[in-house]
mmCIF file of C-alpha atoms in Angstrom:
data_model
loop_
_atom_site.group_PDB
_atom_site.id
_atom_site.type_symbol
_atom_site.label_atom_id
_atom_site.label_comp_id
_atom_site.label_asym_id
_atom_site.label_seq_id
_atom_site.Cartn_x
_atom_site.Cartn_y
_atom_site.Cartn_z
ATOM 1 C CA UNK A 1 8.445 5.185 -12.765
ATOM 2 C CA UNK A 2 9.022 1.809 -11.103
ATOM 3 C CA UNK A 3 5.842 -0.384 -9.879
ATOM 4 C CA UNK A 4 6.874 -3.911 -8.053
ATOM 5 C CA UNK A 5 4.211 -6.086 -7.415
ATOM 6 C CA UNK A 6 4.831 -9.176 -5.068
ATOM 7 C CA UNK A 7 2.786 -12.398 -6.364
ATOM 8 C CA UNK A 8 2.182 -15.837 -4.839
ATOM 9 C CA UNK A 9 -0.142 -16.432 -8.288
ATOM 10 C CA UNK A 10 -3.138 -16.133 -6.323
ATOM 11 C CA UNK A 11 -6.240 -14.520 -7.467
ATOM 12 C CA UNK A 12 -5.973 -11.744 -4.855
ATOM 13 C CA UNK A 13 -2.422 -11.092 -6.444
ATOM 14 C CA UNK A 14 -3.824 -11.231 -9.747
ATOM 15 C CA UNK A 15 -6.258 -7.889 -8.451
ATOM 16 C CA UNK A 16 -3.323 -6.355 -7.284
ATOM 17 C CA UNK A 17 -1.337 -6.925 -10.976
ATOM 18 C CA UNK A 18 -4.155 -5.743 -12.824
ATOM 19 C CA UNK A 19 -4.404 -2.451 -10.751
ATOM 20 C CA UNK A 20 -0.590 -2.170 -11.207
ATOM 21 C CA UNK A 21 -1.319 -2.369 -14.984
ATOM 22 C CA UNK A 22 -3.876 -0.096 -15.114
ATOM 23 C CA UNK A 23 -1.905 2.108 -13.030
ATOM 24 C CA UNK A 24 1.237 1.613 -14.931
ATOM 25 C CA UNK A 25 -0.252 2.489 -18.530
ATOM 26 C CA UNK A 26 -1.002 5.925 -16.332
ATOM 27 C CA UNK A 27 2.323 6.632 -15.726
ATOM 28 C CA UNK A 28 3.762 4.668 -18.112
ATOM 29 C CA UNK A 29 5.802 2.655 -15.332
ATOM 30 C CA UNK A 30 8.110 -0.212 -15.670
ATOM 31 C CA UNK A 31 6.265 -3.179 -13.789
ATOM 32 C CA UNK A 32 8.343 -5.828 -11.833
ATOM 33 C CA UNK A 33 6.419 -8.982 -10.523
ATOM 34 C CA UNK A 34 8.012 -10.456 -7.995
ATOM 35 C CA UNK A 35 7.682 -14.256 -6.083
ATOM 36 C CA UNK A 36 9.493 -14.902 -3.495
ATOM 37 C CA UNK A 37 10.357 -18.762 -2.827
ATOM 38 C CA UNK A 38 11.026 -20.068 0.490
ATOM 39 C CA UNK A 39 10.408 -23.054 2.768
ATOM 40 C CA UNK A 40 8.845 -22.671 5.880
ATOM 41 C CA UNK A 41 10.977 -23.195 9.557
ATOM 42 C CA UNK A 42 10.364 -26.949 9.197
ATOM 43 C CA UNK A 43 11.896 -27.344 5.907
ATOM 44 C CA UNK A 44 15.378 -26.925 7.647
ATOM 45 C CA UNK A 45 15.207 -30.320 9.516
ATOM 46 C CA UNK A 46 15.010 -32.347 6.379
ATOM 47 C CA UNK A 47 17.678 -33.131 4.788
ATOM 48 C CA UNK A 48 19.535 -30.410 2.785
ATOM 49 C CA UNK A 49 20.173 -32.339 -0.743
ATOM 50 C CA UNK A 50 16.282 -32.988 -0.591
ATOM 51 C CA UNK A 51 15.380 -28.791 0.585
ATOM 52 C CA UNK A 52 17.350 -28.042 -2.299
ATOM 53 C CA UNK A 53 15.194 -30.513 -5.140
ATOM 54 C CA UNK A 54 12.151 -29.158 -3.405
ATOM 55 C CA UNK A 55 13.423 -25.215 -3.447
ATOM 56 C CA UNK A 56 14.504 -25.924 -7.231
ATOM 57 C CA UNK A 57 11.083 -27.282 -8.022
ATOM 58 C CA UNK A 58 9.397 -24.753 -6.832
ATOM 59 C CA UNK A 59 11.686 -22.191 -9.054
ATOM 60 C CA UNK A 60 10.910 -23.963 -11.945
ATOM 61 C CA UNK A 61 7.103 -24.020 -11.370
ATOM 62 C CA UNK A 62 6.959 -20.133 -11.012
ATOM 63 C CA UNK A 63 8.734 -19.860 -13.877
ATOM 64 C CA UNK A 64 5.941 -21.236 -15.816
ATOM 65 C CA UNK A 65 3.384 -19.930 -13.898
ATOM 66 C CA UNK A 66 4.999 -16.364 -15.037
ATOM 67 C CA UNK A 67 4.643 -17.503 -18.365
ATOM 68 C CA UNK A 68 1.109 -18.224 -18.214
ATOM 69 C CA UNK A 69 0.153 -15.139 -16.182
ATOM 70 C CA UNK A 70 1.904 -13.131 -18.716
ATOM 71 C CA UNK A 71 -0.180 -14.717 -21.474
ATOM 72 C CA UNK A 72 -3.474 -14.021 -19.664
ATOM 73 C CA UNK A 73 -2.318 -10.514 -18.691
ATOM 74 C CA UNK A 74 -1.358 -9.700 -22.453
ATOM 75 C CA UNK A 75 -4.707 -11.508 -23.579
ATOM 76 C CA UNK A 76 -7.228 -9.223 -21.419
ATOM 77 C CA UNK A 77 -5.287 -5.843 -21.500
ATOM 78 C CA UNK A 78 -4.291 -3.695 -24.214
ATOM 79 C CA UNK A 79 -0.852 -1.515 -24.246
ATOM 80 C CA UNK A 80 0.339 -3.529 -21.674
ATOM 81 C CA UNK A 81 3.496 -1.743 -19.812
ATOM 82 C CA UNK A 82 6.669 -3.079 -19.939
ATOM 83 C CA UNK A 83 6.321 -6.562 -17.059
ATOM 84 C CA UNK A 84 9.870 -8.637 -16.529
ATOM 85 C CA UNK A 85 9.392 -11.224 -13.940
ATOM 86 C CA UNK A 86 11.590 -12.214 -11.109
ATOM 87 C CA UNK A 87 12.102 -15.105 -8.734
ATOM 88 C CA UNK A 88 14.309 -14.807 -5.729
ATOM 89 C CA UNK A 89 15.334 -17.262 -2.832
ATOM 90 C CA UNK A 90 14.762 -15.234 0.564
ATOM 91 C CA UNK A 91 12.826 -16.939 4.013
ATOM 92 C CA UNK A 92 10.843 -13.744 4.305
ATOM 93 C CA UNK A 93 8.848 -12.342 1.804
ATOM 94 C CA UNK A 94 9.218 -8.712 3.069
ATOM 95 C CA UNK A 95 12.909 -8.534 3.114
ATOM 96 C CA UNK A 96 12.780 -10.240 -0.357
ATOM 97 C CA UNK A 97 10.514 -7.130 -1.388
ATOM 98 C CA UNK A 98 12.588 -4.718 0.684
ATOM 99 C CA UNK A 99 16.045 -6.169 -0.788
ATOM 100 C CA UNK A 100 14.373 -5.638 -4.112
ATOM 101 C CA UNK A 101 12.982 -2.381 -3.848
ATOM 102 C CA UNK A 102 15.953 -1.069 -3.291
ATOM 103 C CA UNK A 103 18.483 -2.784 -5.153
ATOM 104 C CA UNK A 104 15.684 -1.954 -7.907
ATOM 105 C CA UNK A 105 14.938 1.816 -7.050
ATOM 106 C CA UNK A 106 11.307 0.799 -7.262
ATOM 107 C CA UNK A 107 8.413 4.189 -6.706
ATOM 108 C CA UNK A 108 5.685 2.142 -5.193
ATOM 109 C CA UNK A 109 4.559 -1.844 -4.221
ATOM 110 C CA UNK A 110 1.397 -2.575 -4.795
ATOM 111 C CA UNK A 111 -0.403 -5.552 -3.220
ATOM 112 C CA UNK A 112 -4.040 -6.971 -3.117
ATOM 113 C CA UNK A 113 -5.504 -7.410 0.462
ATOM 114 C CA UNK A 114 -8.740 -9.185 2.154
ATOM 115 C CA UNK A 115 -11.043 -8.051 4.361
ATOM 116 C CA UNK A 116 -10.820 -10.413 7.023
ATOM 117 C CA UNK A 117 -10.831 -10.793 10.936
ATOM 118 C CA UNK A 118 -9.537 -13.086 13.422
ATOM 119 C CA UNK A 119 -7.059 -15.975 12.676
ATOM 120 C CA UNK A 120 -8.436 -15.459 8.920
ATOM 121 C CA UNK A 121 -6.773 -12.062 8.624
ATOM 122 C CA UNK A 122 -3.376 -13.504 10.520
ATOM 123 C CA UNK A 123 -2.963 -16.102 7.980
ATOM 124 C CA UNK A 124 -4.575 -14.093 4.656
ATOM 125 C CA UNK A 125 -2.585 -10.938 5.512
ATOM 126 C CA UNK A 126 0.667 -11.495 7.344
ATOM 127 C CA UNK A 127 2.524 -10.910 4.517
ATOM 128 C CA UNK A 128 0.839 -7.692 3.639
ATOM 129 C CA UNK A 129 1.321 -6.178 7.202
ATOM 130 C CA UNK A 130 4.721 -7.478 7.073
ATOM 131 C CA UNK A 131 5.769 -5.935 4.069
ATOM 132 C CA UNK A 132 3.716 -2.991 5.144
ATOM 133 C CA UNK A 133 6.035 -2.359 8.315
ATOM 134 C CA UNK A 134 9.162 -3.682 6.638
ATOM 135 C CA UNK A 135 9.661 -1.530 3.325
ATOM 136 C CA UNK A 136 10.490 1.727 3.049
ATOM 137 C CA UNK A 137 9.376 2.254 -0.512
ATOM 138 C CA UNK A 138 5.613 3.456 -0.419
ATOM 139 C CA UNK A 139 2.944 0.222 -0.376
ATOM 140 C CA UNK A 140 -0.421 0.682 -2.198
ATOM 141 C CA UNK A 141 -2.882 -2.295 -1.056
ATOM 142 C CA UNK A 142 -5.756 -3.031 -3.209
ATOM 143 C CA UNK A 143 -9.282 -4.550 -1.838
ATOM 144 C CA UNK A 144 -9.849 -7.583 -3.111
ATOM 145 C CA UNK A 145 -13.198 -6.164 -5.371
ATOM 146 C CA UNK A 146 -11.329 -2.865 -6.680
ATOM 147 C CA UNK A 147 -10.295 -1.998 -9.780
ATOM 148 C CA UNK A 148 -8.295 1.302 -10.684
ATOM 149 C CA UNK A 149 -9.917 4.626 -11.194
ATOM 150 C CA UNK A 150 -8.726 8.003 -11.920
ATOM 151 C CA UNK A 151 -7.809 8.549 -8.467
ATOM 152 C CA UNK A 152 -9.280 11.664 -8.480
ATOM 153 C CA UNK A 153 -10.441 12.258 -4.896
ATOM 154 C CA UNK A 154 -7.546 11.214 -2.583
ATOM 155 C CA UNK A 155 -7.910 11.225 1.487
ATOM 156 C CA UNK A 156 -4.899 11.834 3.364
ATOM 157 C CA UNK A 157 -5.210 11.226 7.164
ATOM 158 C CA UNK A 158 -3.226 13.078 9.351
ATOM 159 C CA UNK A 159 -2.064 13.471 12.766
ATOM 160 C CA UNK A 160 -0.511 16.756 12.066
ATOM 161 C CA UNK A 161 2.411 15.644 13.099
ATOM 162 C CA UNK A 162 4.626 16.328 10.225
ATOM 163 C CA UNK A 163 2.061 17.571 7.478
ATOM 164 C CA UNK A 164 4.315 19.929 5.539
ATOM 165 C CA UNK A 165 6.640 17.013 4.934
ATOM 166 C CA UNK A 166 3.834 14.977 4.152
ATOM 167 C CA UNK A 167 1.775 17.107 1.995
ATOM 168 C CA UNK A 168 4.735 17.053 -0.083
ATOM 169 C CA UNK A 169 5.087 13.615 -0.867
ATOM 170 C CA UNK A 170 1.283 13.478 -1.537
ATOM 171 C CA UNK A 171 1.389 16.612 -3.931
ATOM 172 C CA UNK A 172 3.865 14.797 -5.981
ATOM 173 C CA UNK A 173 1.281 12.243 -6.128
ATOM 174 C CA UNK A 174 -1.209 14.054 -6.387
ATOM 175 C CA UNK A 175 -0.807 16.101 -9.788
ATOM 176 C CA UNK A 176 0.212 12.723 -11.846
ATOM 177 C CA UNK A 177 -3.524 12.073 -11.247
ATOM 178 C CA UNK A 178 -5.117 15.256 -10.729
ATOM 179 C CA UNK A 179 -6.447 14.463 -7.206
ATOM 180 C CA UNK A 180 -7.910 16.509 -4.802
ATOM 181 C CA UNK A 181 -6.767 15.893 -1.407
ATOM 182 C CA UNK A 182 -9.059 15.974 1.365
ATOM 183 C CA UNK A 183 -7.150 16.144 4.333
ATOM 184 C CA UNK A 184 -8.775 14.652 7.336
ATOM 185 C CA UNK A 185 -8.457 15.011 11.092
ATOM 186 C CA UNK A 186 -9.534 12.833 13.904
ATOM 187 C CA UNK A 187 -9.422 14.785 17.483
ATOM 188 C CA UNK A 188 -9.921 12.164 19.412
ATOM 189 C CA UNK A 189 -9.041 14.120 22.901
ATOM 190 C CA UNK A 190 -11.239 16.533 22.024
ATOM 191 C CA UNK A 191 -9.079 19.764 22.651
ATOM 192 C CA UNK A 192 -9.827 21.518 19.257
ATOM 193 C CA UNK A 193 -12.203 24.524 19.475
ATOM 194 C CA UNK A 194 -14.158 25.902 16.985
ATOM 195 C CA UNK A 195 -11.184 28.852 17.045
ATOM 196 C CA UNK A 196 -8.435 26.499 17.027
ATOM 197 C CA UNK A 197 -9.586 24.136 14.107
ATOM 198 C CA UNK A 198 -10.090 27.617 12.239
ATOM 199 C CA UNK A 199 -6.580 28.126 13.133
ATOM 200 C CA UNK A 200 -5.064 25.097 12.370
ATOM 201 C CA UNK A 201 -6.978 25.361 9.197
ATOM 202 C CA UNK A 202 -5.798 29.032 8.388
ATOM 203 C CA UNK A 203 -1.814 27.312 8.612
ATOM 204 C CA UNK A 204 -2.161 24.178 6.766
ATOM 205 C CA UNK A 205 -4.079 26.676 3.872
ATOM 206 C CA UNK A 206 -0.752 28.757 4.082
ATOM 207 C CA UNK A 207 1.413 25.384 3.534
ATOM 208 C CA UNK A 208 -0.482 24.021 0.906
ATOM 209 C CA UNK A 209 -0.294 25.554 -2.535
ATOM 210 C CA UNK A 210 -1.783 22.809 -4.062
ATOM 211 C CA UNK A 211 -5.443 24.164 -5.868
ATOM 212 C CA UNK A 212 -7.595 21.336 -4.980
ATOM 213 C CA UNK A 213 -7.451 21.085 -1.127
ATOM 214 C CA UNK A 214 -9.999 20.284 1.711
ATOM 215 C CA UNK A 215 -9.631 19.771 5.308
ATOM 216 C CA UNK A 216 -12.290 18.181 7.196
ATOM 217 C CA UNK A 217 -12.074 17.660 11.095
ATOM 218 C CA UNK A 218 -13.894 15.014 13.393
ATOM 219 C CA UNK A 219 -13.868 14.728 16.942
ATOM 220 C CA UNK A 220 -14.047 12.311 19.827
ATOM 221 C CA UNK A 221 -14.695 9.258 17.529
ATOM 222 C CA UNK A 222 -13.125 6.427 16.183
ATOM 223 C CA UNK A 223 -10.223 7.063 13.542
ATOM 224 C CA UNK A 224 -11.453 3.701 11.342
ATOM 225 C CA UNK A 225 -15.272 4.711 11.919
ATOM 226 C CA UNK A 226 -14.359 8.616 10.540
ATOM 227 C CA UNK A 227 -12.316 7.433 7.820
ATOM 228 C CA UNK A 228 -14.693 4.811 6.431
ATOM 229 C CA UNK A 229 -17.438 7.602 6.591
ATOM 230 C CA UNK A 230 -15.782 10.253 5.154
ATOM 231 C CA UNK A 231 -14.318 8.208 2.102
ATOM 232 C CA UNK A 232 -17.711 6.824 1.692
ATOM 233 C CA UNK A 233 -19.142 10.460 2.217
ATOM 234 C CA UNK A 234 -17.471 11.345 -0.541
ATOM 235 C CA UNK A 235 -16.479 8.497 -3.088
ATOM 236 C CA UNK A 236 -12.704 8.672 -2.588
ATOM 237 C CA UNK A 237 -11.006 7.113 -4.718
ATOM 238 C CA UNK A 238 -8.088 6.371 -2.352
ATOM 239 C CA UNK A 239 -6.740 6.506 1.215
ATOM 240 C CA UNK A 240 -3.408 7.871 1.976
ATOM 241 C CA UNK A 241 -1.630 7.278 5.567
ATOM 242 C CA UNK A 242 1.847 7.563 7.065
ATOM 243 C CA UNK A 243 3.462 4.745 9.049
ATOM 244 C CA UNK A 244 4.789 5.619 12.481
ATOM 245 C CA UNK A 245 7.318 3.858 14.772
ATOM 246 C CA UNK A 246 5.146 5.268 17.640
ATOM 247 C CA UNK A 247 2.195 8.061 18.389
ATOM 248 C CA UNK A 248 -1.122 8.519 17.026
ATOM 249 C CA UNK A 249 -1.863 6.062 14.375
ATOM 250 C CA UNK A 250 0.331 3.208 15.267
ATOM 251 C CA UNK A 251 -0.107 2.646 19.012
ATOM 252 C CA UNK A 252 -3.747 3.469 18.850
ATOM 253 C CA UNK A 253 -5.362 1.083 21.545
ATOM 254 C CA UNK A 254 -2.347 -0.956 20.907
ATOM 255 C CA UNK A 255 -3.668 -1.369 17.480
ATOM 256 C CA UNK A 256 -1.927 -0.477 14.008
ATOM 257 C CA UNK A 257 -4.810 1.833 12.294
ATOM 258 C CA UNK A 258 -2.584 1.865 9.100
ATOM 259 C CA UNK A 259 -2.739 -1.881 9.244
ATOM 260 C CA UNK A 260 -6.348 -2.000 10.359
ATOM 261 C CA UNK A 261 -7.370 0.300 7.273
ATOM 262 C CA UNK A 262 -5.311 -1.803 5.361
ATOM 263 C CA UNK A 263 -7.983 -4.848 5.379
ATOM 264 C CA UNK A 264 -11.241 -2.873 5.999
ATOM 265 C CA UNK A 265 -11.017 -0.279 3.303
ATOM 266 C CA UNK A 266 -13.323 -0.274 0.656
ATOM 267 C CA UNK A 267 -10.510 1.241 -1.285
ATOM 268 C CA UNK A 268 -7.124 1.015 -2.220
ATOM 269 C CA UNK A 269 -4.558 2.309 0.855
ATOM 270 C CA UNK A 270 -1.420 4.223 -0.012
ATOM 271 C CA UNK A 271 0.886 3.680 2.888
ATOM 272 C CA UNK A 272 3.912 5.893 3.197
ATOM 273 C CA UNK A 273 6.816 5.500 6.054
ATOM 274 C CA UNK A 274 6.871 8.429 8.526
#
């Protein structure tokens, strides 16, 4: 198992590295900390002998800072997974993360996020959005106040859309931890009956094997406002969604829900490419 965590050494990275440790010891993963170094679209007017001091500067300082994060990291944590640290040259952050994943065969990214709104959010979470719709490697983003549990109650949110495949991926995920996934349903048109959600409960039973499974419908509400309630209904421990191009979820009132639950979740968000 393969964990890469992006880092700009800030404290909300340094939530997201200590859930990837805790996480790690789990399932006794390989960690890779990333920091990508680049100079913003100004940068390119100045002269390029004087980019290139700056850009080498820069290098050098995360260097160190590596070395002292790695000191704190093995001073407040015991059985610390294996960490190697990496710096890489790239404009954008989430083709430096994409690049790596790959090149890297990396299982999951994990990043720490903000709550935030407005122009806060845009400049606090670009990165994480970006890296969100950019990678194809699954992204777990952790709240800036969580820490990792047992995930043992996991909430998978789904459009029905493509569930078998789906349920699949989250089994595998699933029995490293034990979970039980509560699969949740937002009808927002309002065209399930009482006999059809008894249906459509009867078939996803039948593709399921996994033991500990719930489905739970709501209707005519907001996605966000269901979600929050439900995982606060029942203290999940995590929030699982799958990333669409187009249709339910992603073109919600124009709106990217996966994104949206990304920064208001009170816990950590597992997002998986459709």
């Amino acid at each position: 198992m393969k964990i890469l965590v992006p880092t700009d050494f800030s404290p909300l990275a340094r939530v997201a590295l200590n859930f990837a440790v805790a996480m790690g010891k789990k399932l006794n993963a390989e960690i890779y900390l990333l920091h990508t170094v680049y100079l913003d679209a100004h940068a390119h007017t100045m002269a390029a002998f004087k980019s290139e001091r700056i850009i080498e500067a820069m290098i050098e300082n995360a260097r160190v800072d590596f070395i002292r994060l790695l000191e704190d990291i093995d001073a407040t944590h015991s059985g610390v997974p294996s960490i190697t640290t990496h710096v890489i040259r790239n404009d954008y952050v989430e083709d430096s993360v994409e690049d790596f994943s790959q090149q890297h065969n990396i299982d999951y990214i994990i990043l720490g996020t903000k709550g935030a709104t407005g122009m806060k959010k845009v400049l606090m979470g670009s990165n994480a959005v970006s890296i969100i719709k950019r990678c194809r490697k699954p992204v777990i983003t952790v709240p800036e106040n969580a820490t990792f549990n047992e995930i043992k109650t996991l909430v998978y949110a789904s459009d029905l859309e493509d569930v078998n495949r789906e349920l699949r991926i989250l089994i595998s995920f699933a029995e490293v931890f034990n979970s039980h996934i509560h699969l949740v349903h937002v009808d927002q048109k309002g065209i399930l009956n009482e006999a059809l959600i008894s249906e459509m409960e009867q078939k996803l039973r039948g593709l399921c094997l996994y033991p500990q499974f719930t489905i739970k419908t709501f209707q005519n509400i907001s996605v966000q406002h269901a979600l929050e309630k439900y995982i606060a209904s029942i203290d999940a421990d995590m929030l699982a969604m799958f990333t669409h191009k187009t249709g339910f979820f992603e073109s919600l009132f124009g709106k990217s829900v996966t994104n949206e639950m990304a920064f208001h979740s009170t816990v950590p968000l597992l997002s998986v490419k459709k």
